[in-house]
Amino acid sequence: MPDGWLARAAAAAAAVAAGGDPNDHAAVWRELKDGLAELFNDKCWYCEVPVPRSDNAVDHFRPKGRVSDAAMEHQGYRWLAFDPANFRYACTYCNSKRKDLEGGTIGGKADRFPLVDENARLYDAGEPDRERPILLDPCDIEDWRLLGCRRENGKPCASTNAPGEVARADASIEIYHLHHEPTCKLRHGEAVRLMGDIEEAKSYFALAETNADHARSFKVAAQRILKAIHINSAFSGDMRFLLGGERSAEHPWIQTLLET
Ligand SMILES: [Zn+2]
């Protein structure tokens, strides 16, 4: 956090509470952009695509402007406009509404913020924890586990069959534009590489006990898999999902890698 940032944020929050426009103080949240980027190796927190910082933005998880999902007219969570707990580092595809003509998809968060129970919606300063967001939150310790992808085409999918969780995953895929075709292609490329490494590791593992060369080759493949599921790598959550699907009694090393 840059020197004096909390004081500047408090001054901006006071100006907005007195009726000012949060966007007039955008320089304040932009000051944190590079710091937020560093927390996740310059990846978008929603889609895990690595992108240049110049193309990314500080997204307000609870929108600072109007909220199109609210039952009544909503002026935005203005009181959270300068609260770092409401900041997420996002690429333009996840953050802004766009139509991909080639792939036939529409997405981008913009002013979307649907809730599980609309009656719990906050319209004025209050404790945001009383709301249950439908959107998966990259800052929630469990939410990321609800998303996975299809190994055959890199398209995002829910990782579970529980209806409430599937609904949250599906809404997030659409609103964050995770099904954007170019992103699916990138994700698919990582999935193909990972599945190849898993197959290689499986074949060497079976022979590793009796052959030192194969034991070494197994370790090399396992290292590549570990790198792919590391939090700093592109699509690490999706790669964890795919690796998890390969667990079996014959290959206990997969569970060990997932816990490493
Ligand atoms: Zn993104």
CSV table of C-alpha atoms and ligand atoms in Angstrom, one decimal, residues 44 46-48 90-91 94, ligand 1:
chain,number,residue,atom,x,y,z
A,44,CYS,CA,-6.9,-11.4,-13.7
A,46,TYR,CA,-11.6,-13.8,-12.2
A,47,CYS,CA,-10.4,-15.7,-15.3
A,48,GLU,CA,-6.7,-16.3,-14.3
A,90,ALA,CA,-9.7,-7.7,-13.4
A,91,CYS,CA,-9.0,-7.9,-17.2
A,94,CYS,CA,-14.2,-9.9,-17.2
B,1,ZN,ZN,-10.4,-11.9,-16.7
